[in-house]
PDB file of C-alpha atoms in Angstrom:
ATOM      1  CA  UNK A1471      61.573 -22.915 -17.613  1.00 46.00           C
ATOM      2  CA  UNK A1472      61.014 -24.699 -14.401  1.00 48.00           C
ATOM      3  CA  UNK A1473      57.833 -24.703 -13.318  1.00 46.00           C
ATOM      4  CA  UNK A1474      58.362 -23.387 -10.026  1.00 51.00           C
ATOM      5  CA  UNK A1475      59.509 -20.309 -12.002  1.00 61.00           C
ATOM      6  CA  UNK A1476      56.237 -19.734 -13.498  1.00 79.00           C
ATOM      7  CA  UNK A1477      53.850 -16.822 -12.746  1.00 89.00           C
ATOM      8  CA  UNK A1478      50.444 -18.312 -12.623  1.00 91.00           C
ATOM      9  CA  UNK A1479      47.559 -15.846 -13.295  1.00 91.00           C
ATOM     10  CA  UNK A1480      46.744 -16.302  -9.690  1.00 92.00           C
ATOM     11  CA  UNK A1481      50.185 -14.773  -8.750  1.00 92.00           C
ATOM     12  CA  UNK A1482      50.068 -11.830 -11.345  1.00 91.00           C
ATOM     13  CA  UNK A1483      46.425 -10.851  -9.150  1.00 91.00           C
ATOM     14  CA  UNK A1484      48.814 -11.208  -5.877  1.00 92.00           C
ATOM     15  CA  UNK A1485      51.161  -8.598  -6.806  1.00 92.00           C
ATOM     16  CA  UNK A1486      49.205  -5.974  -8.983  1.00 89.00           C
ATOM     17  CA  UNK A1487      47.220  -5.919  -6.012  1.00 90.00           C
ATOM     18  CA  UNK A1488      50.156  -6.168  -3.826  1.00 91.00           C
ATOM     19  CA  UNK A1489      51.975  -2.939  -6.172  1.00 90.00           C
ATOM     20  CA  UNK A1490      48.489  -0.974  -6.713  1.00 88.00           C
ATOM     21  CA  UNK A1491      48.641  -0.762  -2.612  1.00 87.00           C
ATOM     22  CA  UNK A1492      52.259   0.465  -2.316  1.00 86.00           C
ATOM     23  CA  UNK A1493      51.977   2.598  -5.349  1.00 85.00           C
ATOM     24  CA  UNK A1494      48.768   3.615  -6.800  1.00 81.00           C
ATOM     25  CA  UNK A1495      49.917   1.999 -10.098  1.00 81.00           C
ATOM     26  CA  UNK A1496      47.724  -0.308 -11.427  1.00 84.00           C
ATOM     27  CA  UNK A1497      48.790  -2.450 -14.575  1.00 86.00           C
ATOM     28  CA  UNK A1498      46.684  -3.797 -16.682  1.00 85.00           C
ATOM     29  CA  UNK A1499      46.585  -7.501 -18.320  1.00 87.00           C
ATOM     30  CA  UNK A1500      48.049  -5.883 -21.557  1.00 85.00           C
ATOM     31  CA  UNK A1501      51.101  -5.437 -19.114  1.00 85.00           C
ATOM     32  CA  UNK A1502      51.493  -9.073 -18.225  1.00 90.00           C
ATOM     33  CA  UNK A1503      54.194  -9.701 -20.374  1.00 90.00           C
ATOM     34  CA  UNK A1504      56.436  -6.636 -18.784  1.00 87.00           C
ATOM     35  CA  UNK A1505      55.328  -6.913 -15.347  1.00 90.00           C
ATOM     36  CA  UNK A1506      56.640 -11.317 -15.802  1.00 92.00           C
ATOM     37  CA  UNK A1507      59.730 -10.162 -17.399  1.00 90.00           C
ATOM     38  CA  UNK A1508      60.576  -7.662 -14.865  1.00 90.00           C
ATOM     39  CA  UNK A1509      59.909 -10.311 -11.795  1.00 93.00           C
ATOM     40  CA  UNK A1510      61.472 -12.974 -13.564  1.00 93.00           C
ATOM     41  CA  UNK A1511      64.537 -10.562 -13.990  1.00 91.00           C
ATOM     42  CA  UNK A1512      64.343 -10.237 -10.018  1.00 91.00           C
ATOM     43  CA  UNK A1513      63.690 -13.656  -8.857  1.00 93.00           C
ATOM     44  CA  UNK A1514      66.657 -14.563 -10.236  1.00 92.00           C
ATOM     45  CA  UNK A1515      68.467 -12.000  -9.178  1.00 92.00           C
ATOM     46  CA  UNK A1516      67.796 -12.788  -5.876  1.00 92.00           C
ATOM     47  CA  UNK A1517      68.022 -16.482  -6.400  1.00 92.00           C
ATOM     48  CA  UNK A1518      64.613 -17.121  -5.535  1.00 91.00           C
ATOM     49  CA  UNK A1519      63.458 -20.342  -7.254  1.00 88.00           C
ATOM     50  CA  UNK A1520      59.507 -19.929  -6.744  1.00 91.00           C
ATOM     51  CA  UNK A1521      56.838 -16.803  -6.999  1.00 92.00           C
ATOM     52  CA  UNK A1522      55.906 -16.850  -3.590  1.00 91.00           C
ATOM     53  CA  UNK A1523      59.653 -17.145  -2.183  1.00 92.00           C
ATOM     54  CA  UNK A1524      60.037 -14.510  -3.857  1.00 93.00           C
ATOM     55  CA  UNK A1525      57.000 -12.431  -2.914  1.00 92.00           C
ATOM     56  CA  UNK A1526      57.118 -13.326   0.603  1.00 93.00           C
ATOM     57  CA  UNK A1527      60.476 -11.708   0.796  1.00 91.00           C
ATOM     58  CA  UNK A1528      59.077  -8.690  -1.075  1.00 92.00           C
ATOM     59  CA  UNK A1529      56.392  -8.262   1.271  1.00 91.00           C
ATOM     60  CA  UNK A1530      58.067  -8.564   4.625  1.00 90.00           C
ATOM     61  CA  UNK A1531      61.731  -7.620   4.221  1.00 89.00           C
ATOM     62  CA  UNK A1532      62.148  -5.283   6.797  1.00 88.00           C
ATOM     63  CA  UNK A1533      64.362  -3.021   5.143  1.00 89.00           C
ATOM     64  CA  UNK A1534      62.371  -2.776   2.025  1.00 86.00           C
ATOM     65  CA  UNK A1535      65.073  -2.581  -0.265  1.00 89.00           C
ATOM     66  CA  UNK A1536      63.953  -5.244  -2.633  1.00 91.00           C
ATOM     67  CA  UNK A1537      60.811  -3.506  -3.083  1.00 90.00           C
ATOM     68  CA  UNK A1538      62.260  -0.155  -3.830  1.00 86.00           C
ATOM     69  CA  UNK A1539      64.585  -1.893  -6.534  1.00 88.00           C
ATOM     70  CA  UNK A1540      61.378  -3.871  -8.007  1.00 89.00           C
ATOM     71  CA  UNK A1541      59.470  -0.420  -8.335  1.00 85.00           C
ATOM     72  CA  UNK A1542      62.532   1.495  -9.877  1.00 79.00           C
ATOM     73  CA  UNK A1543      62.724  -1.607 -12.204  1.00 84.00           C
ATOM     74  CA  UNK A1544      58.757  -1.148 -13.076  1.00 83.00           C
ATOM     75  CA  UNK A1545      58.359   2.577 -13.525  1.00 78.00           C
ATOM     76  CA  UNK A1546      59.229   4.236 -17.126  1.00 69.00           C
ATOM     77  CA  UNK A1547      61.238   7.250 -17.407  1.00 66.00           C
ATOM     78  CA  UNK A1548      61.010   8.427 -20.598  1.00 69.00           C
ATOM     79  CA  UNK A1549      61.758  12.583 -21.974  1.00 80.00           C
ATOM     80  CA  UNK A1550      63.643  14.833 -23.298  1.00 85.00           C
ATOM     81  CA  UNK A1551      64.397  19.034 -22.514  1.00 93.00           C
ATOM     82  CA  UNK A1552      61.144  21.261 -23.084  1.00 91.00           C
ATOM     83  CA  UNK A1553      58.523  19.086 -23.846  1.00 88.00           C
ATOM     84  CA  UNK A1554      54.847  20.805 -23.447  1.00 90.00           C
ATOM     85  CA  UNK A1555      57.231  23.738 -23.462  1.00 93.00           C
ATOM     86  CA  UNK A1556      53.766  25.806 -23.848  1.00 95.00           C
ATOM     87  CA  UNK A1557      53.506  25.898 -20.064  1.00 96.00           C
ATOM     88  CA  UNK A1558      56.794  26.702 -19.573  1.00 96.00           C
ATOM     89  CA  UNK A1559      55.689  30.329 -21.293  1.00 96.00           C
ATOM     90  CA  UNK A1560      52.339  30.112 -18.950  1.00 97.00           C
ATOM     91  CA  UNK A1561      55.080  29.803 -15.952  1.00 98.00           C
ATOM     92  CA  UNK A1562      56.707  32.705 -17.212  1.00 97.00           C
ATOM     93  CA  UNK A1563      54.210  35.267 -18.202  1.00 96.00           C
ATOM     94  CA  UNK A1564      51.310  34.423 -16.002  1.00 97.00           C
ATOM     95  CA  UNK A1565      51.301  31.766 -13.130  1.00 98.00           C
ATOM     96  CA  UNK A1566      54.451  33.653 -11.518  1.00 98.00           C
ATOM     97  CA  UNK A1567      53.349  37.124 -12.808  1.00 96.00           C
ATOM     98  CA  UNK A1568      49.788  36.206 -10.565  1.00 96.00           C
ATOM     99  CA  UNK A1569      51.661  34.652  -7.687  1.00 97.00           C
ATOM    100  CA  UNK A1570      54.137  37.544  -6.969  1.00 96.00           C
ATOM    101  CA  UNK A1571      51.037  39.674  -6.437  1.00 94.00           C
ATOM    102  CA  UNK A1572      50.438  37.944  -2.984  1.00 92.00           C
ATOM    103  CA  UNK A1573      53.399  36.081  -2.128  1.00 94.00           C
ATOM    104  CA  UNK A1574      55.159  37.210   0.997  1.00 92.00           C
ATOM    105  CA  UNK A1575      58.966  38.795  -0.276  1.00 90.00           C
ATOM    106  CA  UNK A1576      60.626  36.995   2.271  1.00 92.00           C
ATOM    107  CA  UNK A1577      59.447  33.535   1.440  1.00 95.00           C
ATOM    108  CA  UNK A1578      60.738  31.792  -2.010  1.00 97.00           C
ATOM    109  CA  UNK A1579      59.061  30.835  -4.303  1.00 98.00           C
ATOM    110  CA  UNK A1580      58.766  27.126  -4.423  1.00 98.00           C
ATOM    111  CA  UNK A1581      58.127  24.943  -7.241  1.00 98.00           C
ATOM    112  CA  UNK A1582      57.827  21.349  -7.176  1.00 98.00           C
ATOM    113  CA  UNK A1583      58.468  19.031 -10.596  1.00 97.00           C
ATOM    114  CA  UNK A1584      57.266  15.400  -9.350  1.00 96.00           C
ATOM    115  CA  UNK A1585      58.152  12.970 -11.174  1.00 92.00           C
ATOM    116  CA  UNK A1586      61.665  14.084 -11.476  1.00 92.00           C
ATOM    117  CA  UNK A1587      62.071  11.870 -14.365  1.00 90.00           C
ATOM    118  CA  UNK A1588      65.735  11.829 -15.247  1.00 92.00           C
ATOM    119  CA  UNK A1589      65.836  15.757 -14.424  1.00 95.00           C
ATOM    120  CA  UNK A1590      65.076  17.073 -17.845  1.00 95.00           C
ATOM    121  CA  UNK A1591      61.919  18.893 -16.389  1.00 96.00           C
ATOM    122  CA  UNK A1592      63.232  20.770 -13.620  1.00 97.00           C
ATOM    123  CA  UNK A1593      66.493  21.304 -14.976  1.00 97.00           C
ATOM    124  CA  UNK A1594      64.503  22.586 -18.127  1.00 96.00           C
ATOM    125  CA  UNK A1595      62.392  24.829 -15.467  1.00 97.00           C
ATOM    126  CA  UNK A1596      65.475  26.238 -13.590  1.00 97.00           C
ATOM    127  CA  UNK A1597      66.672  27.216 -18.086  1.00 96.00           C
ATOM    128  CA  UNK A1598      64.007  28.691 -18.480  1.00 96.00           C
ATOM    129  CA  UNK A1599      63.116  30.930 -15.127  1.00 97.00           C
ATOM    130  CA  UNK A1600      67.038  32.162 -16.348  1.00 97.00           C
ATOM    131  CA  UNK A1601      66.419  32.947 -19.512  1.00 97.00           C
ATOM    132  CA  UNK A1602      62.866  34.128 -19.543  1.00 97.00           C
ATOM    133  CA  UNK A1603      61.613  36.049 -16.714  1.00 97.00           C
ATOM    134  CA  UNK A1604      63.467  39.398 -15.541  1.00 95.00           C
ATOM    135  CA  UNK A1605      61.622  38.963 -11.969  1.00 95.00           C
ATOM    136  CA  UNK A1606      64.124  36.330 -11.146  1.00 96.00           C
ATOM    137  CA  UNK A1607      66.554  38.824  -9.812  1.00 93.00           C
ATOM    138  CA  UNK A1608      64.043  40.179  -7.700  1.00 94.00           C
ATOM    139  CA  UNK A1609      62.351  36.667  -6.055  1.00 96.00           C
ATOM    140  CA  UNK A1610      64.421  33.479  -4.322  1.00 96.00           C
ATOM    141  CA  UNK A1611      63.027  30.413  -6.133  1.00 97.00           C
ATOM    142  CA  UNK A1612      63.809  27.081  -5.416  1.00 98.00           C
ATOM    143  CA  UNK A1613      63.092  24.139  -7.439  1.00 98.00           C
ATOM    144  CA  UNK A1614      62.483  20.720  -6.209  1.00 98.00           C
ATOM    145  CA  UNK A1615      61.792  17.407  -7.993  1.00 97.00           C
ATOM    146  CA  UNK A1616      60.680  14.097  -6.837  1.00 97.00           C
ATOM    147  CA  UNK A1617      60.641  10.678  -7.709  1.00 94.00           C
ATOM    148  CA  UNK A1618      59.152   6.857  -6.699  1.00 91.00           C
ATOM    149  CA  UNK A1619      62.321   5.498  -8.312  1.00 91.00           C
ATOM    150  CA  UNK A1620      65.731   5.986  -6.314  1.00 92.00           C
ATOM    151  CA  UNK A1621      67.865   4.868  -9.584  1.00 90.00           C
ATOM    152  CA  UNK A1622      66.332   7.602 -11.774  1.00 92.00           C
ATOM    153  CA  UNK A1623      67.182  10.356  -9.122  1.00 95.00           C
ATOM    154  CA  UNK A1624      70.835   9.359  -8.794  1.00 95.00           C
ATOM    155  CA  UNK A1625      70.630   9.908 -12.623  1.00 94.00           C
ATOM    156  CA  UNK A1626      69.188  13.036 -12.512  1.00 96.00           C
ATOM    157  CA  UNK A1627      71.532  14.583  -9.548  1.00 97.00           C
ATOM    158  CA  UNK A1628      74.620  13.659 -12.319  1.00 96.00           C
ATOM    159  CA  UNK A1629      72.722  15.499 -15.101  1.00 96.00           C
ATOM    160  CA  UNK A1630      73.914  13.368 -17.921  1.00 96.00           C
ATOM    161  CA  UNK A1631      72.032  13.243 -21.397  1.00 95.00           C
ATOM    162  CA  UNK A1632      72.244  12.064 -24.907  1.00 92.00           C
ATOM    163  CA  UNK A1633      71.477  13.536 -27.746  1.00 91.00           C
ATOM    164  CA  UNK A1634      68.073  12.428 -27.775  1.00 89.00           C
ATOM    165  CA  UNK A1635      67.343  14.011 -24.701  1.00 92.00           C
ATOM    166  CA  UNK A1636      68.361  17.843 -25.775  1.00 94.00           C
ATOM    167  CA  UNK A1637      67.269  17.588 -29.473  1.00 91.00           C
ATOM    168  CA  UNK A1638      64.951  20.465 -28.797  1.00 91.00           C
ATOM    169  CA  UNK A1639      67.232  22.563 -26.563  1.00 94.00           C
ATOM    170  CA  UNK A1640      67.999  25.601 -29.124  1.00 94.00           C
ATOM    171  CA  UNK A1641      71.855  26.184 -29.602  1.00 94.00           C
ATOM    172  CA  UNK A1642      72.667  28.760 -27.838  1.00 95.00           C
ATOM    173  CA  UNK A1643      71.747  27.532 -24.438  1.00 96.00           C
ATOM    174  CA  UNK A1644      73.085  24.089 -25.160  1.00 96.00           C
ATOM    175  CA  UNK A1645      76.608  25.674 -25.537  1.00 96.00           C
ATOM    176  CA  UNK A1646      75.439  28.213 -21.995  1.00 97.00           C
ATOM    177  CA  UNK A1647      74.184  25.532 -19.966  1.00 97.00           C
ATOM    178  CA  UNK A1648      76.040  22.010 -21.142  1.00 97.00           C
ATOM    179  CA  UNK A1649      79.371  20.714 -22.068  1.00 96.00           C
ATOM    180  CA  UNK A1650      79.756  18.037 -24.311  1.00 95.00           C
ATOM    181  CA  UNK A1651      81.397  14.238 -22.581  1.00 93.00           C
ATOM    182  CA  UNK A1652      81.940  11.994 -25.548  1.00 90.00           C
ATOM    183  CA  UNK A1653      78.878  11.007 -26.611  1.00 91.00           C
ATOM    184  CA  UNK A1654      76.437  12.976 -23.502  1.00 95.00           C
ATOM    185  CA  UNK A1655      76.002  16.531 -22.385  1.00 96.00           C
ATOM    186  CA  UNK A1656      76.127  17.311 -19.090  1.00 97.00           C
ATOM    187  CA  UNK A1657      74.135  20.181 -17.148  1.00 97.00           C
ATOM    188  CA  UNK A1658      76.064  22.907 -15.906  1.00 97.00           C
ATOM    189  CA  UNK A1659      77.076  22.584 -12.374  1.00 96.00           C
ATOM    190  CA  UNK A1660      75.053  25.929 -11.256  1.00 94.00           C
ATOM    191  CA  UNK A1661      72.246  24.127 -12.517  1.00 96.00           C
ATOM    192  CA  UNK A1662      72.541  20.779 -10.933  1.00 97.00           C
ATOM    193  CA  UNK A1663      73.052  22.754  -7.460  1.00 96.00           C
ATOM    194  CA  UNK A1664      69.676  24.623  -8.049  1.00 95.00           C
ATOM    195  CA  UNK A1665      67.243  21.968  -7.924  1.00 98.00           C
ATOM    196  CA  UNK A1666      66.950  19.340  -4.774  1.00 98.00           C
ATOM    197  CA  UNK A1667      66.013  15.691  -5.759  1.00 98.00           C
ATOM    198  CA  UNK A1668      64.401  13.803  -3.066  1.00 97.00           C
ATOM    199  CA  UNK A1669      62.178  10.706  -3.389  1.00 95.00           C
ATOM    200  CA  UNK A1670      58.295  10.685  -3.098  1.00 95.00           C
ATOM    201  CA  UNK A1671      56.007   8.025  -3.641  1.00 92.00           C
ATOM    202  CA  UNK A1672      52.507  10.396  -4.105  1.00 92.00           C
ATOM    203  CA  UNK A1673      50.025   7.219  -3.384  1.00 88.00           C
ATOM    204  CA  UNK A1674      51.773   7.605   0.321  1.00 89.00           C
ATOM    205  CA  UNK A1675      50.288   9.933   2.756  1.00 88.00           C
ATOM    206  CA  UNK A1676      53.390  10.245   4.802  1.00 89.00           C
ATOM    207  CA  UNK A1677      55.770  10.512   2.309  1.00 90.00           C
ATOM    208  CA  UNK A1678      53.441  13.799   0.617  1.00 92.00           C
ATOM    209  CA  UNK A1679      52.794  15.244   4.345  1.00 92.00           C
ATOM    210  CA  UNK A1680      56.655  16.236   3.921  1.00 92.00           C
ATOM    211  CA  UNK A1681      56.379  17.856   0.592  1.00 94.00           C
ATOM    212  CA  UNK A1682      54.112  21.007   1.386  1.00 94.00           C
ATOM    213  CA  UNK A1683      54.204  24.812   0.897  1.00 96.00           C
ATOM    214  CA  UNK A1684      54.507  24.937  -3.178  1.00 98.00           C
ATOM    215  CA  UNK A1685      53.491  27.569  -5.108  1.00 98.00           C
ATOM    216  CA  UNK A1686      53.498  25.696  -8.422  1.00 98.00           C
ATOM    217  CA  UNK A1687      53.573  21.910  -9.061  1.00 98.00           C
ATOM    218  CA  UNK A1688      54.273  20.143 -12.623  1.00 97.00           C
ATOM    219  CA  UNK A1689      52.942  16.671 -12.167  1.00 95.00           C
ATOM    220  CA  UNK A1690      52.729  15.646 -15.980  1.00 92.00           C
ATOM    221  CA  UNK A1691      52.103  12.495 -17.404  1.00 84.00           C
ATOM    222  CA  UNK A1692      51.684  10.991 -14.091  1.00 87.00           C
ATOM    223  CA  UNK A1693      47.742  10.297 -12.609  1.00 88.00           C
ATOM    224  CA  UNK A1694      47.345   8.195 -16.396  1.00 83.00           C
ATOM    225  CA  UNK A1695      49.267   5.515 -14.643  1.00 82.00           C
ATOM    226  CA  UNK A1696      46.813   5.332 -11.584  1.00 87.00           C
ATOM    227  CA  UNK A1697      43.060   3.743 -11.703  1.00 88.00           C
ATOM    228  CA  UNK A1698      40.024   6.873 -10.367  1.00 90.00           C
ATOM    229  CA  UNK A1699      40.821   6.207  -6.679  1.00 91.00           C
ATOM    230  CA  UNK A1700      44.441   6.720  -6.813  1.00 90.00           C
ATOM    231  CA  UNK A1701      44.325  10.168  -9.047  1.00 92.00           C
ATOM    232  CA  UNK A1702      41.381  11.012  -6.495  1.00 94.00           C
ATOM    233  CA  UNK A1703      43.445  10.573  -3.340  1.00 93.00           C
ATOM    234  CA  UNK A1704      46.714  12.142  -4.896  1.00 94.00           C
ATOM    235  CA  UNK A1705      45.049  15.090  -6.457  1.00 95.00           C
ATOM    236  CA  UNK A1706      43.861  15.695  -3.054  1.00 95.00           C
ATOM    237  CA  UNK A1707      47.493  15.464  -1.705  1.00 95.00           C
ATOM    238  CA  UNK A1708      48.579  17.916  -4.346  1.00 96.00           C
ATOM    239  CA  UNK A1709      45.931  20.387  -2.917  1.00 97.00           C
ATOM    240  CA  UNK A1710      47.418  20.114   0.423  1.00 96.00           C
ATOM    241  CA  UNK A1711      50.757  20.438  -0.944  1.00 97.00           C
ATOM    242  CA  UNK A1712      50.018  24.015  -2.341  1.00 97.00           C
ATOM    243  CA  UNK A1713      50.068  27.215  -1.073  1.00 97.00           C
ATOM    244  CA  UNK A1714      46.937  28.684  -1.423  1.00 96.00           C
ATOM    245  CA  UNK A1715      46.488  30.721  -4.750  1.00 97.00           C
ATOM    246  CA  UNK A1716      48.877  28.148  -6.071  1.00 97.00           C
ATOM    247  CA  UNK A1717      48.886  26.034  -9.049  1.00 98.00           C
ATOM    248  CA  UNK A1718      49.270  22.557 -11.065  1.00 98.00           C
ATOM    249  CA  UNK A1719      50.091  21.674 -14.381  1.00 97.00           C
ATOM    250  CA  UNK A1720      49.059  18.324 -15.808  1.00 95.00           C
ATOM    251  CA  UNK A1721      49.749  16.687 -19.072  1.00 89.00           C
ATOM    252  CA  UNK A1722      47.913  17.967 -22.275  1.00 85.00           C
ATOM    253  CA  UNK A1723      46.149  14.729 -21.882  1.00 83.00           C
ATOM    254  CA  UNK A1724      45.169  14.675 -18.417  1.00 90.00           C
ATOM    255  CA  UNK A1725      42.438  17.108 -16.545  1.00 91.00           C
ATOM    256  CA  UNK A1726      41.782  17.681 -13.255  1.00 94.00           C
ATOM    257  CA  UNK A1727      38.097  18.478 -13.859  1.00 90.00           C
ATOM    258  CA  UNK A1728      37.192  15.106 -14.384  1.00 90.00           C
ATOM    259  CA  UNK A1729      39.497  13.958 -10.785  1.00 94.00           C
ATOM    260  CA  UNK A1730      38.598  16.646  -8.340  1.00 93.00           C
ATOM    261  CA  UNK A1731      36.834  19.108  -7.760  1.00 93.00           C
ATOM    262  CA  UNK A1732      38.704  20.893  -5.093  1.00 96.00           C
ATOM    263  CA  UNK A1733      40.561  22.954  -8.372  1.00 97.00           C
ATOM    264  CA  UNK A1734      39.741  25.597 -10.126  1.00 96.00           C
ATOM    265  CA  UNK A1735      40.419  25.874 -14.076  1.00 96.00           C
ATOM    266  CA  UNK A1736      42.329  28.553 -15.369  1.00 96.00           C
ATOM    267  CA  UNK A1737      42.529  29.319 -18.851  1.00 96.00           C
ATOM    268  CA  UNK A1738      45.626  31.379 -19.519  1.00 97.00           C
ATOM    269  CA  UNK A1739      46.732  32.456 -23.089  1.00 95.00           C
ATOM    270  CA  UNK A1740      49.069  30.241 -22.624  1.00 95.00           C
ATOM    271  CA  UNK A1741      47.935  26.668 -21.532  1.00 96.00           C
ATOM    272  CA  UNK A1742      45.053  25.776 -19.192  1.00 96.00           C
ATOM    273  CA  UNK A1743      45.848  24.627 -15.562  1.00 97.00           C
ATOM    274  CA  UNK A1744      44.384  24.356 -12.125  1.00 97.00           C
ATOM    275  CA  UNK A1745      44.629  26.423  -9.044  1.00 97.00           C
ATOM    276  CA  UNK A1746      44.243  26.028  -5.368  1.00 97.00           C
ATOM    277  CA  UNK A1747      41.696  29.207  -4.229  1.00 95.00           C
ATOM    278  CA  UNK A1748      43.190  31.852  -2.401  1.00 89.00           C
ATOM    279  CA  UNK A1749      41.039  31.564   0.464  1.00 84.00           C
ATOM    280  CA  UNK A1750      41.421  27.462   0.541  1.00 70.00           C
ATOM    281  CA  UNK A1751      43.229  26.724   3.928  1.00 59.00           C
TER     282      UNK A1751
END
């Protein structure tokens, strides 16, 4: 390998610094060896023969495209059809069964799934809102997801899947709400037109100030990528995102107790989550 091609430790300090700004995600040295590979992969490419060619052009291109194709090349998207399907069943029978008792009827309900993933959450949401809760015919809900990585949301808008993906989806609504191409499953089209895609990167202020007015949020698995400051300043985004009475579901391994403290716990039978107070403005 030429040296000129070589990522000194000096450089690797450059750009996690460099990413943690743009992103909130901060990697740590056990991630050296897939955060090398990855730029490697890029520097060539984009025929850069040196690190800091290659990082000048990252930080000043004016477009930004080559940082937007780094990130989606960074970020893992990894999951499959009802996973933590437990708070799917809070959803059901009590965050929405709670939120219809002071939502206006002529505003939807809004939920938000963020990150989008490859669509298996909110696609999984819209399932189960169909399948499981009778009030549906009675309330307009719409479902938007959200995603740092542009690639992943082009994937999720053609709501393609293999069989790893929709090993838990039972039988019956595999043959409802898929049909079988070759070796994937694709969503039903009803589906794919009931949730919006858009990209979101949460560590920026601007980009969150145009996501607002949600009555329930799924952000799972996410804040364990970020450092303290990062899940501080996006829990505090997610706050402003909500309605007020509204709610947030993390990952079973994630709390919001220990982030902010602008949340309030909620123990339902079903799962515990966090809600924005009522009289929070």
């Amino acid at each position: 390998m030429p040296k000129s091609t070589i990522i000194s430790d000096e450089d690797f300090q450059k750009f996690r610094e460099f990413f943690y700004r743009k992103t909130g995600m901060l990697f740590e040295d056990s991630k050296r060896y897939f955060v090398d590979k990855r730029l490697l992969e890029r520097m060539t490419a984009t025929g850069c023969e040196s690190f800091r060619t290659y990082f000048t052009m990252l930080r000043f291109q004016a477009s930004g495209a080559e940082l937007q194709t780094l990130i989606n090349a960074m970020t893992v998207n990894e999951t499959y059809f009802f996973r933590e399907e437990y708070q799917f069943r809070c959803l059901v029978d009590s965050i929405l069964k709670e939120i219809i008792t002071h939502h206006p009827a002529s505003r939807p309900i809004r939920i938000w799934s963020v990150p989008s993933s490859s669509g298996e959450e909110p696609y999984g949401i819209a399932m189960y809102l169909l399948e499981h809760w009778p009030q549906l015919e009675h309330w307009d809900v719409e479902i938007i997801s959200s995603d740092i990585d542009t690639r992943i949301l082009e994937q999720a808008r053609a709501g393609l899947y293999a069989s790893r993906a929709i090993q838990h989806v039972p039988a019956p609504l595999l043959k409802k709400y898929f049909r079988r191409m070759g070796a994937q499953y694709q969503i039903s089209q009803t589906l794919r037109e009931a949730v919006e895609f858009t990209r979101v990167n949460v560590h920026d202020t601007a980009d969150m100030r145009s996501h607002r007015h949600f009555d329930v949020i799924f952000c799972r698995n996410l804040l364990i990528y970020f450092d303290d400051l990062s899940r501080k300043k996006t829990a505090e985004s997610f706050f402003d995102a909500l309605n007020p009475g509204g709610f947030i579901c993390l990952g079973h391994s994630e709390s919001m107790s220990r982030i902010s403290p602008l949340f309030q716990i909620r123990r339902f039978p079903e799962a515990i989550v966090y809600q924005k107070p009522l009289e929070a403005r």
